[in-house]
Every structure is written in C-alpha cells, then in structure tokens.
C-alpha positions as a printed NumPy array, in Angstrom:
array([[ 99.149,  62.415,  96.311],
       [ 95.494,  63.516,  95.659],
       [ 96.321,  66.569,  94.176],
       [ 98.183,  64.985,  90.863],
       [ 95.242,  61.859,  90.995],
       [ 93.766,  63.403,  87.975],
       [ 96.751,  63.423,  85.767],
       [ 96.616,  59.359,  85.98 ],
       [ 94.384,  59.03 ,  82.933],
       [ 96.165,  61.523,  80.746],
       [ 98.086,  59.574,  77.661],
       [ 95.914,  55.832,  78.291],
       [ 98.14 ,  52.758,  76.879],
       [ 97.106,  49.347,  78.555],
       [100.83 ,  49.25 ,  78.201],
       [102.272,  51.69 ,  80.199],
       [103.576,  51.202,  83.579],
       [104.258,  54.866,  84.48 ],
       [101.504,  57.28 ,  84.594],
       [102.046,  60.838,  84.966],
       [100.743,  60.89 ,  88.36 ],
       [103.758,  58.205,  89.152],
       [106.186,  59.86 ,  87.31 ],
       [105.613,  63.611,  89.071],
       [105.258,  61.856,  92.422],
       [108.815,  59.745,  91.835],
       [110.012,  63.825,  90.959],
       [109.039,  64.635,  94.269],
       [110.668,  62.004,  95.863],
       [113.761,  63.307,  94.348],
       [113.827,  66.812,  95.425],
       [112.594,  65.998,  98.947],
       [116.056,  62.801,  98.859],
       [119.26 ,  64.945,  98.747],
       [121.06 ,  61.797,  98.337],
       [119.664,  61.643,  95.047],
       [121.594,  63.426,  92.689],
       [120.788,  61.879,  89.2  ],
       [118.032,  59.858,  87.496],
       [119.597,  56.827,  87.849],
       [120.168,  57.418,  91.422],
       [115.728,  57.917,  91.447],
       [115.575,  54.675,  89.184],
       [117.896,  52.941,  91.615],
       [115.412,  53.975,  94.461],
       [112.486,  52.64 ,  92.434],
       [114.298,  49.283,  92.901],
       [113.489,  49.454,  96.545],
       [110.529,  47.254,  97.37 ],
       [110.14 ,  48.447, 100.72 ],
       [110.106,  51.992,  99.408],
       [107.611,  51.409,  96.91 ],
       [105.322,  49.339,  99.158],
       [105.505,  52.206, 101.493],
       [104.869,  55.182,  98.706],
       [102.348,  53.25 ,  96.442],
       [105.052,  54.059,  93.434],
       [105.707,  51.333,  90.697],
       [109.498,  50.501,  89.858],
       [110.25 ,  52.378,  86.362],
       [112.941,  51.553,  83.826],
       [115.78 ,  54.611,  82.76 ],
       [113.874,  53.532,  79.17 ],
       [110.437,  54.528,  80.503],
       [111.328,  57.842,  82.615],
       [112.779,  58.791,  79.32 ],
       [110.063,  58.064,  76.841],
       [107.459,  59.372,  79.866],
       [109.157,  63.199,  79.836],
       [108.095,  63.327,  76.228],
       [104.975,  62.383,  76.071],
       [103.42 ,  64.01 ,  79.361],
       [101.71 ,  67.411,  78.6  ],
       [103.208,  70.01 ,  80.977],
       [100.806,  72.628,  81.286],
       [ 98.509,  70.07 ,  83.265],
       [101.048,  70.5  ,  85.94 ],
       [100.76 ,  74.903,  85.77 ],
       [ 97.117,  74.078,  86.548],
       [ 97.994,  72.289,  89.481],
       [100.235,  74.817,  90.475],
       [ 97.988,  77.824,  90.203],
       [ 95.474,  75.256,  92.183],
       [ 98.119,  75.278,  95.186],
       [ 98.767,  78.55 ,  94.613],
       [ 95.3  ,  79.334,  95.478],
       [ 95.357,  76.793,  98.862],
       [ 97.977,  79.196, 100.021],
       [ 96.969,  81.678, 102.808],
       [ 98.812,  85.094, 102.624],
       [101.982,  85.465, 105.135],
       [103.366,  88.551, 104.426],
       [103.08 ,  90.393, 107.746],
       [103.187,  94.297, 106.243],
       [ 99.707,  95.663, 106.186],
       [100.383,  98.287, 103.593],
       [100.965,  95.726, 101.245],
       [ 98.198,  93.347, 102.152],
       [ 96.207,  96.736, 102.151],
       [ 96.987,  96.858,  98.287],
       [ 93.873,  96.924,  95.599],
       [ 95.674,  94.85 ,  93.631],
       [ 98.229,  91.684,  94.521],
       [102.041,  92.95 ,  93.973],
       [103.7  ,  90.357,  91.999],
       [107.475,  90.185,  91.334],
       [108.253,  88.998,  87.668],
       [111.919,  87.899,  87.052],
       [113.899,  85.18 ,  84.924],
       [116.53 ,  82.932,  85.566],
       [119.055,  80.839,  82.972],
       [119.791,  77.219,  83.72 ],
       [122.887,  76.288,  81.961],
       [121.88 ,  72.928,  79.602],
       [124.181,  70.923,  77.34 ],
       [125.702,  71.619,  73.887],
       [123.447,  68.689,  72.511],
       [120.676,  70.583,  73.691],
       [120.243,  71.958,  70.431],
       [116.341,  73.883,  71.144],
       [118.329,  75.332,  74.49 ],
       [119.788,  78.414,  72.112],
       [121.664,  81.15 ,  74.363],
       [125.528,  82.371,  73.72 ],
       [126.899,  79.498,  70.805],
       [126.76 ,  75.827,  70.526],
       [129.137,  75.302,  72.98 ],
       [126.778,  77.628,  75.614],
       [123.405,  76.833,  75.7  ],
       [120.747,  77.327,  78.503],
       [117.452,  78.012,  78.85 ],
       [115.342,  80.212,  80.634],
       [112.901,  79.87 ,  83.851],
       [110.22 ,  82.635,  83.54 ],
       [108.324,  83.171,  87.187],
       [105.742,  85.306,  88.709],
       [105.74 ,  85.324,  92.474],
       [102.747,  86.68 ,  94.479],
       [104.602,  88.435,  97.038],
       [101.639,  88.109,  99.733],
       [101.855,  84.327,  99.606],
       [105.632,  84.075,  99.045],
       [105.325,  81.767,  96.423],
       [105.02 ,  81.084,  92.45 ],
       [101.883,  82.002,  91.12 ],
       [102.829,  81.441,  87.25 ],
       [105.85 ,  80.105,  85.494],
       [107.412,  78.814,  81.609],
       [110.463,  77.502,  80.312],
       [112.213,  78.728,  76.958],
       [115.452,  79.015,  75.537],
       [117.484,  81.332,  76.693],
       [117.598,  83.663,  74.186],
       [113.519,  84.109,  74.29 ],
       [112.16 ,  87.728,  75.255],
       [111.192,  87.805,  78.856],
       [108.552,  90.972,  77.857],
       [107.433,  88.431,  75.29 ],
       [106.892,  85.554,  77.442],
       [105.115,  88.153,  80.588],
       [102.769,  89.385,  77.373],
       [101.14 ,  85.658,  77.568],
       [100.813,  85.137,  80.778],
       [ 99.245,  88.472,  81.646],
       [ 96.169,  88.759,  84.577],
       [ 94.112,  90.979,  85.798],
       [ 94.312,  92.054,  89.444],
       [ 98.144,  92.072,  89.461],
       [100.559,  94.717,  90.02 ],
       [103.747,  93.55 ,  88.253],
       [107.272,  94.737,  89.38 ],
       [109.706,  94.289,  86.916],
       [113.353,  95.217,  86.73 ],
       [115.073,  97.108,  83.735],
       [115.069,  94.359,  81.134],
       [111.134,  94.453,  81.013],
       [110.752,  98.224,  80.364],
       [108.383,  98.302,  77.258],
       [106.071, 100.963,  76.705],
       [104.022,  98.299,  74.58 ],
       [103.98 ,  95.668,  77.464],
       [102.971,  98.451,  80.448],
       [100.17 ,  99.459,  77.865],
       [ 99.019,  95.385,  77.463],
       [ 99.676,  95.246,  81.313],
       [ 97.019,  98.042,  82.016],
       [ 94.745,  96.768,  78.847],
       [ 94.903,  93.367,  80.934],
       [ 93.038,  95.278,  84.176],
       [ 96.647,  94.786,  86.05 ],
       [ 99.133,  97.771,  86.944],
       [102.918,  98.206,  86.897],
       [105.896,  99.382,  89.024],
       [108.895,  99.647,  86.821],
       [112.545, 100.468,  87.171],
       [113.333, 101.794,  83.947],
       [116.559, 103.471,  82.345],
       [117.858, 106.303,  84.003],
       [118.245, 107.596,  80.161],
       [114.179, 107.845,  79.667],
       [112.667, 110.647,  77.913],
       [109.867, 112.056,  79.669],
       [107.811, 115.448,  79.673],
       [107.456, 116.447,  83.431],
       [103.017, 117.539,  84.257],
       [103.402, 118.192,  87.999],
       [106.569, 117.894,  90.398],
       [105.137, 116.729,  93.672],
       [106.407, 118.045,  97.272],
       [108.394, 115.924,  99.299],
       [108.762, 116.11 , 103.011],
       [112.122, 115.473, 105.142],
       [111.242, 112.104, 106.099],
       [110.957, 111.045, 102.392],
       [114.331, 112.403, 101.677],
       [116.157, 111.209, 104.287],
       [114.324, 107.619, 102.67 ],
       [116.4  , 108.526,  99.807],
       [113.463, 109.518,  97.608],
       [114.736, 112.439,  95.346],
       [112.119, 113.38 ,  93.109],
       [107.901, 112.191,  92.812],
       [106.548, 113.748,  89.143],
       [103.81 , 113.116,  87.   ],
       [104.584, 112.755,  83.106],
       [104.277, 111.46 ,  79.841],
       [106.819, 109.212,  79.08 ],
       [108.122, 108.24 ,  75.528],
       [110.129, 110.505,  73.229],
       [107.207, 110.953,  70.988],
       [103.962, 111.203,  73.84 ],
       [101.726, 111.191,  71.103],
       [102.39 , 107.869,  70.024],
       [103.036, 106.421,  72.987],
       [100.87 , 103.105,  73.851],
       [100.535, 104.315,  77.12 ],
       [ 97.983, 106.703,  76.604],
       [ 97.777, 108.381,  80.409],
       [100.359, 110.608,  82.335],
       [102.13 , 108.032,  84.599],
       [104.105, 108.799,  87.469],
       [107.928, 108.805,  87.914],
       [109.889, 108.499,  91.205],
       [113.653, 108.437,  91.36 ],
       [115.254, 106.985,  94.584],
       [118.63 , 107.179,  95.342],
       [120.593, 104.253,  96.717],
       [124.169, 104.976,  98.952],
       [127.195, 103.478,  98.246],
       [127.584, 100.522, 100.21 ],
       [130.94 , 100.666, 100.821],
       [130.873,  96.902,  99.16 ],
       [133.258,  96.681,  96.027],
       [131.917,  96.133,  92.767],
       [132.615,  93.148,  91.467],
       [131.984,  90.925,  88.332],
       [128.19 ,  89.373,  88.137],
       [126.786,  87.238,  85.709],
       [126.877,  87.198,  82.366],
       [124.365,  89.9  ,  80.683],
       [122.229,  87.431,  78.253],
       [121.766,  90.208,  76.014],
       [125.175,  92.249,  75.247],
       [126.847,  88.89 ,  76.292],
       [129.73 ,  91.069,  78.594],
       [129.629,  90.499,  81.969],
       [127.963,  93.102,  84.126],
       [129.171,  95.134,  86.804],
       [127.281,  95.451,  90.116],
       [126.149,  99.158,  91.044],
       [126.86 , 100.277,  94.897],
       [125.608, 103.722,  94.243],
       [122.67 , 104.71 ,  92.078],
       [119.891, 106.228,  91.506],
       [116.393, 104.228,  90.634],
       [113.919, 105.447,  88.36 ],
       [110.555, 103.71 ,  89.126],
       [107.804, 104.511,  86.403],
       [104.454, 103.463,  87.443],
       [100.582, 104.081,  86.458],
       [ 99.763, 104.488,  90.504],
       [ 99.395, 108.084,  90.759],
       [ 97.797, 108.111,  94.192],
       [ 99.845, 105.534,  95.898],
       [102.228, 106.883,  99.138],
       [105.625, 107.364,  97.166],
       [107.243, 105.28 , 100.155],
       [105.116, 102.495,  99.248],
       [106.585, 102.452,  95.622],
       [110.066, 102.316,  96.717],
       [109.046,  99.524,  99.298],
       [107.274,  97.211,  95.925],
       [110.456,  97.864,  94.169],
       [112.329,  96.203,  97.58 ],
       [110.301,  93.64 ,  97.785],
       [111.419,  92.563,  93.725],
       [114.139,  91.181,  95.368],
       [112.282,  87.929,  96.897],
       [112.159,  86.673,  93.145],
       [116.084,  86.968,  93.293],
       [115.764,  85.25 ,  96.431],
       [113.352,  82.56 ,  95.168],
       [115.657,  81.502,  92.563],
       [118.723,  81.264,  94.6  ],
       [116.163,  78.472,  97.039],
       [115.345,  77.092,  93.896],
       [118.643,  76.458,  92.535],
       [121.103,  76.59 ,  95.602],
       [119.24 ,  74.233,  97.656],
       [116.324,  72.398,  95.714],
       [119.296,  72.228,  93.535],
       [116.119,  72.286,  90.4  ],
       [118.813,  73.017,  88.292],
       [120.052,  69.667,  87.406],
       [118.897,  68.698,  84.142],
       [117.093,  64.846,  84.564],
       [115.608,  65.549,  81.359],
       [117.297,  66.919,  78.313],
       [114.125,  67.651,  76.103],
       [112.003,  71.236,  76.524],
       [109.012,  69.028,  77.404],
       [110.812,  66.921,  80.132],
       [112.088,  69.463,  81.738],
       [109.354,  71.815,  81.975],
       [107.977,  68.931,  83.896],
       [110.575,  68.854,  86.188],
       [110.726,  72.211,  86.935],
       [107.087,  72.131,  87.397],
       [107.327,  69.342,  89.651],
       [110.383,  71.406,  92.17 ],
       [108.09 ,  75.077,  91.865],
       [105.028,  71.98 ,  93.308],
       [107.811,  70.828,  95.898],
       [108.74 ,  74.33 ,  97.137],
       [105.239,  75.485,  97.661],
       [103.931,  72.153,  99.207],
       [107.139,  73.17 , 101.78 ],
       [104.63 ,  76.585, 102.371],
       [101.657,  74.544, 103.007],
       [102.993,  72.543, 105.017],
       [105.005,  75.299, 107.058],
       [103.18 ,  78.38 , 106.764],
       [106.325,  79.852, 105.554],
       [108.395,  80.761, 102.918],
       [110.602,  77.834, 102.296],
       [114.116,  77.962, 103.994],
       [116.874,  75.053, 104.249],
       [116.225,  74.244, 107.746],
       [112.711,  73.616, 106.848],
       [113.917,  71.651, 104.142],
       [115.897,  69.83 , 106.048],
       [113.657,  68.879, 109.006],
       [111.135,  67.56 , 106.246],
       [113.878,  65.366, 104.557],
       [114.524,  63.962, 107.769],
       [111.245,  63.158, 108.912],
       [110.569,  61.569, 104.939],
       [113.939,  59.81 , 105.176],
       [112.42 ,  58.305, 108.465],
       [114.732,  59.937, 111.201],
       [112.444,  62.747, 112.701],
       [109.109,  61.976, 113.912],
       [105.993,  63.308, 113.199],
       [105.96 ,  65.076, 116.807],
       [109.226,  66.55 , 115.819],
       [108.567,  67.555, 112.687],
       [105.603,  69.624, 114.127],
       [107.567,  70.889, 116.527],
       [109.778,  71.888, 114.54 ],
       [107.163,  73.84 , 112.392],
       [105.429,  75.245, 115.011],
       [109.1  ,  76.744, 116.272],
       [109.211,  78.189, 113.076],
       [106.098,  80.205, 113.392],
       [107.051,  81.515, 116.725],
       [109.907,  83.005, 115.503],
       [108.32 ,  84.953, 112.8  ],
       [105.648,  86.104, 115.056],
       [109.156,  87.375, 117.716],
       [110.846,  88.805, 113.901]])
C-alpha cells in the first residue's frame, strides 16, 4: 500500500524480516478477514503462499509480530492518519454546518477492557484493567481526525490539552467541562460547545428573546454570562454564552449503563433533562448550538463501528506500544472504507468489501454496490 511505503525504512536491521510497512499491512488484512479472530489465526494466514504471492506480504513468525509491536514507533502511523484524513472530501449534507467558520469536531473516549497482566492498563483494580481510546472526529468528513491511547484512568481534558488545533470547534460532553481547558481551547485559535453541569455558577449579562419556533425546539433559555463562581479569576476571560435545552421523556425506561470510570458506580441513563450548553459563540443561531451538541453523538456512534463490527477491540498486542499500533492500523481501515465509499462506514459496506477481498464479489459488483450506496444518500 503506497501510503505506509515510507514506514519500510523505519528501525533498519539486515535481519529483520518484518518491516513496519508489512506488519501494518498484515493488520489490515485482519480487520478487512472476519474469519480472523486472533494473531495466530493472521500468522496462520501468513502461511498461505498463494496469499502472500498475491498481497506482496512476507510469512512472519508469532516471535516476530511480537518483538515488531515493540519496537515500531506509533505516532508515524497518526501522521498517516491525519494524511488520509486530509484525502477525505466532506459528506455531511447540512449546509449550516458546512457553512461553519470553523470545522465542528466531536471529542469523546472510549475504554477497552485489557488483561490483569496488563499491568500499565491501570483502571478499577488489578483484577479490572483497561485502557482508554481518545478520538477527535471531524464531523464534516465523518471520520477520525486525531486519536491516543492511555490507561484508563488518564484525564481525557488532559489528553484533549495536547492534541489541541486551531480552526476547530470542539464538542465535548460533561466529563470535559474545564474552565482551564475552554480557556487553552480558545488560546489555541479553536472554539467550544460544551454541555456542562446543570449545577454551574454563572452571573447572567443579557437574557436573549426567544421566538415560538425555538421553544417548541425545546430551547428554554439563550443568556450571555460569566461563568465560574469567582468571574474574576476565571481563565476564561470573556462573557460566554449559555443555552439550556430541554429534552422530553422518552417514554424509554432507564436502565443501567456502563460503568462511570470516575465514581466507579454504574450510571443511570436520563430520559428527561435539561442540557446546559456553554459556548464562546455568541453570534451563532441558538438552533445551530443545539444541532452541534446532536451531532456529538456520531463519536458514540463511531465507537460502537469501531468496536461492534471492526471488532478493534481485541487485544493482538498486550503492550501500550503494540496496541496503539493496532488501533492505529483499524482508525486507517475504517477511513480507507470512506475513501473508498464516499461514506461513513456501515456493515454492509464492510461486508461487500470483505467479500470482494475474500475473492467472492467482483470488482463490477463491488462498484455497484458503492455506487447504490450513494444513491441512497442522495434519496435520504
């Protein structure tokens, strides 16, 4: 593959047999083969000498995928991601937020349950350890534009401080609200929508009108303030803006979600609410606000692709180094599914592209197939 040609010459050893190149392109044979479930399963594969004659892939040992997840540098690969990233062509069809001075981009994290001899993958006790998948996603291209891997137990406001840009217009859910981090986000030339706690302390400058179509949106109140229980000291040194939306009972039952990584009780889903959305776009339509916050939701979806069908959650590495490669190499596969497609990745893409690598659909029908796809989200 000519985009991961120039990671061949990274780590030279007249010795080795598996370059890094090799070894990510073997990765992507794996996600792209459902059958394959395991690295022996991919080693198994590599056995295959009509396979490798037909990919241009040398066999590897279990010894040498091993030893190469350790001593492969990583962030090569988040170059070659941002790379793609930038190949991408925008397909999200809603002109007010292609319209947008600045590219709306959905930060989240995700846990990945590891082993208990995973001993750097800290998270509940020895006995629960997991670590943590850190993504941006550039809503107008429906895919990743930046992504790390900790331990579970790292600081998600932490790890967005480090990979900050300017241009952006982050939208983060409760467990990023920071007064510190929305000040580095603006210092950074970016911008913020934020759901923060419906407990925040704030001094209210102007109460904007609202007209009968917002309310009937839900939208209860549009204010300027300053925010912080001290304003003085506050990092953020503007008035900011603070909508509240209100969200109807579903009529769903709540029910038990996921465990909360910080209290470590499990957390209870809200069907009625209120949102509080603090954010430093003062002139922006208020409906536009609550549609960002919306749209946070593709990150949710992004992860359940990621780890429901990519299935990128299976640990073929046990070291932080390996498997940052590996999840490197499945964000790659995933947005190489966009290139190809023109689409946000879905399973029956997924599938149609498996088929036509595994040999049974046919390049004709594989176009076909994509070309179907873009009909019906021109007809949607």
């Amino acid at each position: 593959m000519t985009v991961l040609a120039p990671l061949h010459e990274h780590c030279p050893d007249p010795k080795r047999k598996l370059h890094y190149d090799e070894f990510c392109a073997w990765l992507l044979i794996y996600f792209f083969t459902p059958v394959l479930d395991s690295m022996r399963g991919l080693q198994q594969a590599s056995d295959i000498e009509s396979l490798r004659r037909r990919l241009k892939l040398p066999r590897f040992s279990l010894g040498s995928f091993s030893e190469a997840a350790t001593v492969f540098d990583p962030q090569l690969l988040a170059a070659i991601v941002e790379e793609i990233g930038q190949a991408l062509g925008d397909i999200e069809p809603r002109q007010r937020l292609l319209d947008l001075d600045k590219r709306p981009t959905a930060v989240d994290g995700t846990l990945i349950h590891a082993l208990p001899k995973m001993v750097w993958a800290l998270w509940r006790d020895d006995e629960n350890r997991a670590v943590r998948l850190h993504l941006q996603l550039d809503l107008l291209r429906g895919a990743p534009e930046r992504a790390s891997l900790t331990h579970g137990q790292a600081s998600e406001i932490d790890e967005l401080k480090k990979n900050l840009r300017p241009g952006r217009l982050y939208i983060t859910d409760r467990g990023y609200f920071s007064f510190d981090l929305m000040a580095e986000i603006l210092g950074a030339g970016s911008s913020f929508v934020a759901r923060v706690r419906n407990n925040l302390v704030y001094e209210t400058r102007e109460e904007r009108p609202l007209s009968e179509a917002h309310r009937r949106e839900g939208i209860v109140a549009d204010r300027i303030v300053r925010a912080g229980f001290k304003p003085d000291s506050n990092p953020v040194e503007r008035e900011l803006r603070l909508v509240e939306i209100h969200v109807p009972d579903s009529g769903a039952p709540a029910r038990r979600a996921r465990v909360d990584s910080k209290s470590k009780a499990y957390r209870t889903r809200e069907t009625d609410h209120t949102l509080f959305l603090l954010t430093d776009q003062l002139e922006m339509d208020v409906d536009t606000i609550g549609l960002l916050y919306r749209y946070r939701w593709q990150v949710e979806l992004f992860f359940r692709w990621f780890k429901k069908v990519l299935e990128a959650d299976h640990l073929l590495s046990l070291s932080q180094n390996g498997l940052t490669i590996v999840m490197y190499c499945a964000l790659i596969a995933s947005m190489l599914i966009t290139l190809w497609t023109g689409r946000k990745p879905t399973k029956r893409a997924f599938e149609m592209l498996c088929f036509h690598f595994a040999g049974w659909a046919s390049d004709a029908e594989l176009l076909a197939h994509i070309a179907r796809l873009k009909e019906l989200e021109k007809t949607n």
